[in-house]
XYZ file of C-alpha atoms in Angstrom:
444
model
C -58.209 -160.724 -64.795
C -58.595 -158.968 -61.579
C -61.758 -161.070 -60.867
C -59.746 -164.243 -61.195
C -56.939 -162.948 -59.168
C -59.473 -162.169 -56.392
C -61.237 -165.621 -56.740
C -57.805 -167.190 -56.395
C -56.918 -165.222 -53.038
C -60.277 -166.211 -51.650
C -59.694 -169.850 -52.460
C -56.231 -169.565 -50.755
C -57.910 -168.215 -47.568
C -60.422 -170.988 -47.500
C -57.779 -173.746 -47.901
C -55.534 -172.010 -45.161
C -58.810 -172.035 -42.789
C -59.051 -175.904 -43.549
C -55.407 -176.287 -42.521
C -56.027 -174.286 -39.467
C -59.236 -175.996 -38.449
C -57.559 -179.464 -39.067
C -54.710 -178.508 -36.507
C -57.306 -176.946 -34.056
C -59.484 -179.956 -34.145
C -56.639 -182.505 -33.259
C -55.603 -180.293 -30.553
C -58.969 -180.072 -28.990
C -59.112 -183.949 -29.326
C -55.927 -184.240 -27.327
C -57.364 -181.877 -24.608
C -60.447 -184.256 -24.357
C -58.315 -187.300 -23.950
C -56.360 -185.610 -21.163
C -59.189 -183.916 -19.232
C -59.013 -184.491 -15.486
C -62.694 -184.364 -14.850
C -66.216 -184.620 -16.587
C -66.591 -180.657 -16.525
C -63.366 -180.153 -18.534
C -64.198 -182.900 -20.975
C -67.765 -181.242 -21.783
C -66.286 -177.927 -22.249
C -63.761 -179.162 -24.682
C -66.482 -181.279 -26.550
C -68.488 -177.902 -26.921
C -65.345 -176.237 -28.570
C -64.818 -179.299 -30.759
C -68.468 -178.813 -31.982
C -67.900 -175.059 -32.790
C -64.824 -176.189 -34.845
C -66.632 -178.616 -36.761
C -69.370 -176.296 -37.739
C -66.834 -173.973 -39.075
C -65.132 -176.499 -41.036
C -68.603 -177.538 -42.474
C -69.321 -174.049 -43.543
C -65.944 -174.071 -45.198
C -66.643 -177.281 -46.954
C -69.911 -175.834 -48.606
C -67.992 -172.805 -49.783
C -65.360 -175.084 -51.405
C -68.092 -176.931 -53.499
C -68.941 -173.745 -55.413
C -65.010 -173.146 -56.009
C -64.784 -176.613 -57.419
C -67.122 -175.959 -60.272
C -65.742 -172.460 -60.891
C -61.974 -173.277 -60.755
C -61.035 -176.659 -62.545
C -57.388 -175.789 -62.209
C -57.315 -176.283 -58.369
C -59.887 -179.164 -58.342
C -57.394 -181.430 -56.953
C -56.449 -179.107 -54.018
C -60.225 -178.508 -53.195
C -61.090 -182.106 -53.352
C -58.181 -183.034 -50.937
C -59.321 -180.209 -48.513
C -62.963 -181.578 -48.673
C -61.866 -185.096 -47.815
C -59.994 -183.580 -44.858
C -63.124 -182.049 -43.484
C -65.106 -185.108 -44.268
C -62.597 -187.350 -42.238
C -62.855 -184.930 -39.313
C -66.787 -184.998 -39.412
C -66.566 -188.821 -39.293
C -64.391 -188.616 -36.202
C -66.433 -185.976 -34.447
C -69.568 -188.149 -35.256
C -67.984 -191.216 -33.594
C -66.731 -189.307 -30.545
C -70.327 -187.715 -30.169
C -71.721 -191.179 -30.235
C -69.237 -192.380 -27.531
C -69.948 -189.397 -25.240
C -73.705 -189.862 -25.501
C -73.416 -193.592 -24.777
C -74.234 -193.875 -20.919
C -71.790 -195.767 -18.962
C -74.278 -198.161 -17.412
C -76.644 -198.477 -20.414
C -76.745 -201.715 -22.382
C -74.739 -200.299 -25.209
C -72.065 -198.921 -22.510
C -71.866 -202.183 -20.703
C -71.461 -204.112 -24.043
C -68.509 -201.808 -24.921
C -65.316 -203.511 -24.084
C -62.928 -201.395 -21.969
C -59.852 -200.337 -24.004
C -56.851 -201.926 -22.273
C -53.182 -201.585 -23.168
C -51.646 -205.011 -23.533
C -48.739 -204.215 -21.433
C -50.936 -203.053 -18.661
C -52.959 -206.007 -19.054
C -50.011 -208.265 -18.738
C -48.754 -206.299 -15.814
C -52.040 -206.835 -13.934
C -52.038 -210.578 -14.396
C -48.481 -210.521 -13.071
C -49.558 -208.529 -10.095
C -52.428 -210.930 -9.234
C -49.983 -213.907 -9.761
C -47.479 -212.498 -7.372
C -50.022 -211.571 -4.742
C -51.319 -215.180 -4.972
C -47.862 -216.510 -4.424
C -47.332 -214.149 -1.510
C -50.559 -215.322 -0.007
C -49.463 -219.033 -0.491
C -45.939 -218.351 1.017
C -47.460 -216.857 4.013
C -49.819 -219.754 4.479
C -46.935 -222.115 4.427
C -44.950 -219.869 6.736
C -47.828 -220.043 9.290
C -48.074 -223.808 8.779
C -44.390 -224.476 9.515
C -44.521 -222.037 12.569
C -47.294 -223.954 14.200
C -45.319 -227.146 13.554
C -42.161 -225.468 15.064
C -44.165 -224.621 18.279
C -45.297 -228.192 18.459
C -41.956 -229.692 18.176
C -40.202 -227.610 20.818
C -41.977 -229.487 23.628
C -40.085 -232.512 22.674
C -36.385 -233.142 23.266
C -36.388 -236.046 20.737
C -37.382 -233.745 17.873
C -34.375 -231.289 18.088
C -33.324 -232.356 14.564
C -36.757 -231.784 13.093
C -36.948 -228.495 14.849
C -33.752 -227.211 13.209
C -35.095 -228.410 9.852
C -38.359 -226.477 10.144
C -36.458 -223.413 11.174
C -34.422 -223.464 8.164
C -37.594 -224.021 6.041
C -39.133 -220.847 7.646
C -36.055 -218.751 6.892
C -35.983 -219.768 3.319
C -39.785 -219.244 2.905
C -39.544 -215.765 4.478
C -36.502 -215.044 2.106
C -38.582 -215.846 -1.059
C -41.464 -213.916 0.392
C -39.311 -210.913 0.650
C -37.948 -211.378 -2.926
C -41.592 -211.366 -4.210
C -42.062 -207.861 -2.829
C -38.996 -206.819 -4.865
C -40.243 -208.797 -7.827
C -43.575 -206.555 -7.455
C -41.739 -203.346 -7.618
C -39.707 -204.470 -10.584
C -43.021 -205.366 -12.411
C -44.080 -201.628 -11.667
C -40.862 -200.125 -13.079
C -40.010 -202.357 -15.917
C -42.810 -202.910 -18.359
C -40.423 -203.906 -21.189
C -39.115 -207.006 -19.513
C -42.263 -208.562 -18.033
C -41.717 -211.775 -20.178
C -38.514 -212.537 -17.673
C -41.075 -212.765 -14.629
C -43.271 -215.595 -15.787
C -40.457 -218.428 -15.498
C -39.704 -217.018 -12.139
C -43.374 -217.355 -10.930
C -43.713 -220.824 -12.364
C -40.615 -221.677 -10.529
C -41.777 -220.427 -7.235
C -45.210 -222.144 -7.621
C -43.184 -225.460 -8.157
C -41.125 -224.585 -5.161
C -44.109 -224.338 -2.973
C -45.612 -227.803 -4.119
C -42.158 -229.678 -3.790
C -41.282 -231.718 -0.743
C -37.685 -231.207 -1.037
C -36.821 -227.628 -2.066
C -32.897 -227.872 -1.920
C -32.760 -228.422 -5.759
C -34.556 -225.052 -6.281
C -32.532 -222.534 -4.363
C -29.740 -222.258 -6.942
C -31.974 -221.712 -9.754
C -34.027 -219.287 -7.865
C -30.951 -217.249 -6.867
C -30.031 -217.198 -10.671
C -33.242 -215.880 -11.587
C -33.151 -213.051 -9.052
C -29.565 -212.253 -10.337
C -31.030 -211.984 -13.964
C -33.538 -209.483 -12.844
C -30.833 -207.425 -10.973
C -32.201 -208.042 -7.563
C -29.855 -208.178 -4.535
C -29.240 -211.912 -3.949
C -26.951 -211.823 -0.816
C -28.445 -213.252 2.390
C -27.635 -212.319 5.979
C -26.983 -215.445 7.951
C -27.412 -215.382 11.615
C -26.509 -218.026 14.151
C -28.439 -217.879 17.220
C -28.736 -220.928 19.769
C -32.061 -222.534 19.941
C -33.432 -222.672 23.516
C -35.393 -225.651 24.757
C -38.272 -225.755 26.887
C -36.365 -225.505 30.237
C -34.262 -222.543 28.876
C -37.572 -220.769 27.674
C -39.198 -221.229 31.258
C -36.105 -219.876 32.945
C -35.897 -216.862 30.546
C -39.585 -216.081 31.348
C -38.662 -216.139 35.123
C -35.622 -213.946 34.707
C -36.869 -211.440 32.325
C -39.412 -210.090 34.825
C -36.653 -209.461 37.592
C -35.458 -205.856 38.103
C -31.519 -205.465 38.174
C -30.202 -203.839 41.214
C -28.097 -200.812 40.272
C -27.415 -198.969 43.679
C -24.410 -199.624 45.836
C -24.919 -200.534 49.660
C -21.887 -198.885 50.932
C -23.557 -197.275 53.792
C -25.089 -200.446 55.276
C -22.764 -202.551 57.715
C -22.112 -206.022 56.427
C -21.226 -209.212 58.191
C -18.277 -211.373 57.686
C -16.755 -208.585 55.301
C -19.284 -209.273 52.646
C -18.704 -206.822 49.841
C -21.796 -204.813 48.580
C -23.226 -205.168 45.159
C -21.637 -202.575 42.939
C -23.415 -203.260 39.730
C -26.594 -204.571 38.335
C -27.187 -208.071 36.949
C -26.646 -208.149 33.234
C -29.896 -209.890 31.803
C -28.317 -210.686 28.501
C -25.322 -212.320 30.028
C -27.536 -214.299 32.421
C -29.780 -215.701 29.687
C -26.718 -216.856 27.707
C -25.463 -218.578 30.951
C -28.746 -220.260 31.462
C -28.755 -221.392 27.855
C -25.309 -222.789 28.695
C -23.967 -221.195 25.354
C -22.360 -217.944 24.345
C -23.100 -215.710 21.525
C -20.977 -216.478 18.582
C -19.101 -213.521 16.999
C -18.601 -212.785 13.312
C -15.138 -214.230 13.370
C -16.252 -217.562 15.048
C -18.574 -218.301 12.225
C -17.478 -220.671 9.443
C -16.344 -219.004 6.247
C -19.509 -220.181 4.364
C -21.601 -218.236 6.883
C -19.547 -215.103 6.799
C -21.657 -213.556 4.160
C -22.956 -210.052 4.747
C -25.243 -207.907 2.506
C -23.046 -205.603 0.387
C -24.205 -202.557 -1.535
C -24.247 -203.238 -5.329
C -23.576 -199.670 -6.926
C -24.236 -201.033 -10.312
C -27.650 -202.413 -9.278
C -28.347 -199.073 -7.503
C -27.616 -196.926 -10.452
C -29.745 -198.919 -12.524
C -32.754 -198.625 -10.069
C -32.177 -194.823 -10.051
C -32.253 -194.759 -13.844
C -35.457 -196.711 -13.802
C -37.210 -194.471 -11.253
C -36.449 -191.613 -13.456
C -37.680 -193.212 -16.567
C -41.008 -194.462 -14.920
C -42.257 -191.848 -12.609
C -45.382 -192.371 -10.411
C -48.768 -191.958 -12.061
C -51.117 -189.243 -10.782
C -53.363 -191.907 -8.896
C -50.319 -193.380 -7.238
C -49.316 -190.049 -5.704
C -50.289 -189.277 -2.236
C -52.010 -185.796 -2.302
C -50.817 -183.392 0.212
C -53.236 -181.662 2.572
C -53.029 -178.518 4.795
C -51.720 -179.299 8.132
C -52.650 -177.881 11.532
C -49.557 -176.959 13.405
C -50.011 -177.547 17.146
C -47.199 -175.473 18.211
C -47.146 -172.508 15.792
C -43.942 -170.880 14.709
C -43.326 -167.485 16.046
C -44.100 -164.998 13.202
C -45.418 -161.388 12.631
C -48.048 -160.383 15.093
C -50.484 -159.778 12.049
C -50.352 -163.266 11.075
C -52.856 -165.641 12.721
C -51.372 -168.347 14.891
C -54.540 -170.518 15.223
C -56.776 -171.826 12.392
C -59.863 -169.376 11.769
C -62.860 -171.342 12.575
C -64.969 -168.366 13.671
C -67.997 -167.790 11.275
C -67.778 -164.131 11.982
C -64.410 -163.735 10.757
C -65.592 -165.221 7.408
C -67.855 -162.304 6.766
C -64.772 -159.987 6.526
C -63.200 -161.912 3.689
C -63.094 -160.985 0.212
C -64.433 -163.274 -2.331
C -61.229 -164.092 -3.638
C -60.145 -165.578 -0.237
C -63.397 -167.289 0.065
C -63.026 -169.033 -3.174
C -59.471 -169.993 -2.364
C -60.576 -171.560 1.014
C -63.310 -173.365 -0.772
C -61.291 -174.815 -3.563
C -58.077 -175.568 -1.565
C -59.329 -176.800 1.715
C -61.212 -179.863 0.701
C -63.234 -181.534 3.514
C -62.417 -179.114 5.958
C -64.776 -177.036 8.369
C -63.234 -173.914 6.852
C -64.577 -174.978 3.480
C -68.148 -175.402 4.805
C -67.990 -171.961 6.417
C -66.616 -170.464 3.214
C -69.467 -171.874 1.313
C -71.992 -170.731 3.752
C -70.707 -167.174 3.423
C -70.702 -167.397 -0.549
C -74.248 -168.459 -0.436
C -75.170 -165.776 2.079
C -73.520 -163.251 -0.588
C -75.923 -164.368 -3.204
C -73.856 -167.013 -4.935
C -75.199 -170.483 -5.950
C -73.385 -173.675 -6.504
C -73.816 -175.740 -9.794
C -72.907 -179.283 -8.879
C -72.342 -180.437 -12.370
C -69.971 -177.825 -13.373
C -68.646 -177.658 -9.878
C -68.639 -173.761 -10.138
C -70.324 -170.978 -8.442
C -72.774 -168.721 -10.068
C -74.386 -165.416 -9.267
C -77.350 -163.899 -11.081
C -76.727 -160.816 -12.995
C -79.988 -159.039 -13.520
C -83.557 -160.608 -13.633
C -83.907 -163.801 -15.318
C -85.417 -163.904 -18.959
C -87.129 -167.186 -18.534
C -88.392 -168.784 -15.283
C -89.761 -172.383 -14.942
C -90.524 -174.716 -12.305
C -87.355 -176.591 -12.831
C -85.119 -173.996 -14.446
C -84.241 -170.503 -15.158
C -82.379 -168.607 -18.115
C -80.674 -165.307 -18.070
C -77.180 -163.634 -17.727
C -75.037 -165.075 -14.863
C -71.628 -164.365 -13.301
C -69.538 -167.300 -12.651
C -66.090 -167.845 -10.807
C -63.602 -169.480 -13.396
C -61.387 -171.390 -10.987
C -59.508 -173.610 -13.680
C -58.037 -171.225 -15.992
C -58.138 -167.388 -15.109
C -59.245 -167.567 -11.270
C -61.451 -164.577 -12.027
C -65.067 -163.733 -12.239
C -66.634 -163.972 -15.828
C -70.089 -163.340 -17.267
C -72.256 -165.880 -19.129
C -75.256 -164.705 -21.129
C -78.374 -166.838 -21.820
C -77.126 -169.399 -19.514
C -79.801 -172.062 -18.350
C -79.523 -172.990 -14.831
C -81.060 -176.257 -14.115
C -82.236 -176.527 -10.383
C -81.643 -180.314 -10.226
C -77.880 -179.246 -10.148
C -78.369 -176.723 -7.457
C -76.527 -177.494 -4.209
C -79.022 -176.886 -1.391
C -77.475 -178.742 1.515
C -75.397 -176.078 2.998
C -78.065 -174.534 5.326
C-alpha cells in the first residue's frame, strides 16, 4: 500500500513538472518573439532547447507510469500529448531559425504581413502618389499664371488660375491630414478609399467645381477640420510689380533735419516713408479689412473642441512605434551651467583620463555614447586592460586562466564577460568557445 502511495506521489510530481514546463515554454516563446536583437533571440532559443529536453525526459518517465498505473492512463496520455505538441512547435521554430534569410529557402518564404498593415501601406503609397500629382499640377498652374501676368487682356484668366492654385494647395494640405489619419485610425481605413478615388477624379476633371462640396463632406466624415481661411489681396499687374521692385530697395529716412536751415519755410521731414502704404498707393488700391469683406468670405478657422478631444483619444490609443521614435543622444553644452567645482565643465576627450576610470565607467561610456570619440577611447582602454570584444554577442570578454583548447581559429576555456543587458555586472562562463572570426580587431 505504501509503495502504491509513493508511486502516486511521484506521478503527481511528474504531471506538475509537465504543467510547469508547458508554462515556461510558452513564456520563452513570447520572449523570442519580442527580442530586440539577434543576440537576445539566440540566448532565448538556447533556454528553449534546455526546457524541451527536460520535457522529453519527463515524457520518457511517463511511459513507464502508463503501463504500471492504468487508473491514471488518461491523465498520463494527455500530458504526453502536451509534450509532443511542444516538441513539434520547437522543431518548427528551430527549422525557421536555421533557415538563412538570403538562402533559396529563405527567399521563398513569404514575409508575414498583417492584413491591416498591408492595407495601410497601400493607402500610404496611394496618398503619396496623389500628393505628387497635386504638386505637379500646382507647378503647371503657377507656370501658366506667370505667363498670363504679362498680358493685360488675360486678367480674367489670371484670376481663374489663382483660384485653381488655391484649391489645389488646400486639397494637398488635406492629404497630409488624411495621411496622419491613416496612421492613427487602422480600424476605419475603408473610409479612405472613396476619398482617394474622388481626389483622383478631381485631378483628371476639367471643371472641378462639382467636386468641392462632396470632398468637403468626405473630410467632415473623417473628422478633419474643413473651415478655410479666405484672403483677399489685390493682384498686381506688370507695371505695379515693376514699381514695387524699384521702391522696395529704397531706404526710408527716419532722421529729422531741424538743424539745417531751409528755404521758403520748407518743413523738414519728421518721419520715414511707410513702404507698405506706398506700395498700396502704387497699386491704386487699399487693403480690405475683415469688416469690408462680403459675408460669404468672412470665414475664419475655428477650433473644433470635439474634434480636438477625439484626436487626443486617438493619440493615447495608438502610441508611436519604437521605429518611429527619435532616439535621444547626449548633447555637448557649449555654455555649461555653473555647478560644483568637482564636476567637469568640458567633455573628457583626453586619453590619459580614461586610464583612471573604473571598468564600470568605461562600460557605461561604451554602451551609452554610441558613435562618439569617447566610446572609441573607452573601447581602446578596455582592450588595454585585457578585454576582447565579441562582435556576434556584442559583449566584452576577458580570459580567466589558461585556455583548455587552442586552435588556429578558436580557443576554449573559462572567460569573464560583462552582462550589460540584465545585471550590469561581470559574470563567469566556463567552457566557452571563442571563435576568432568574431573578434573585434579594428580598434588599434
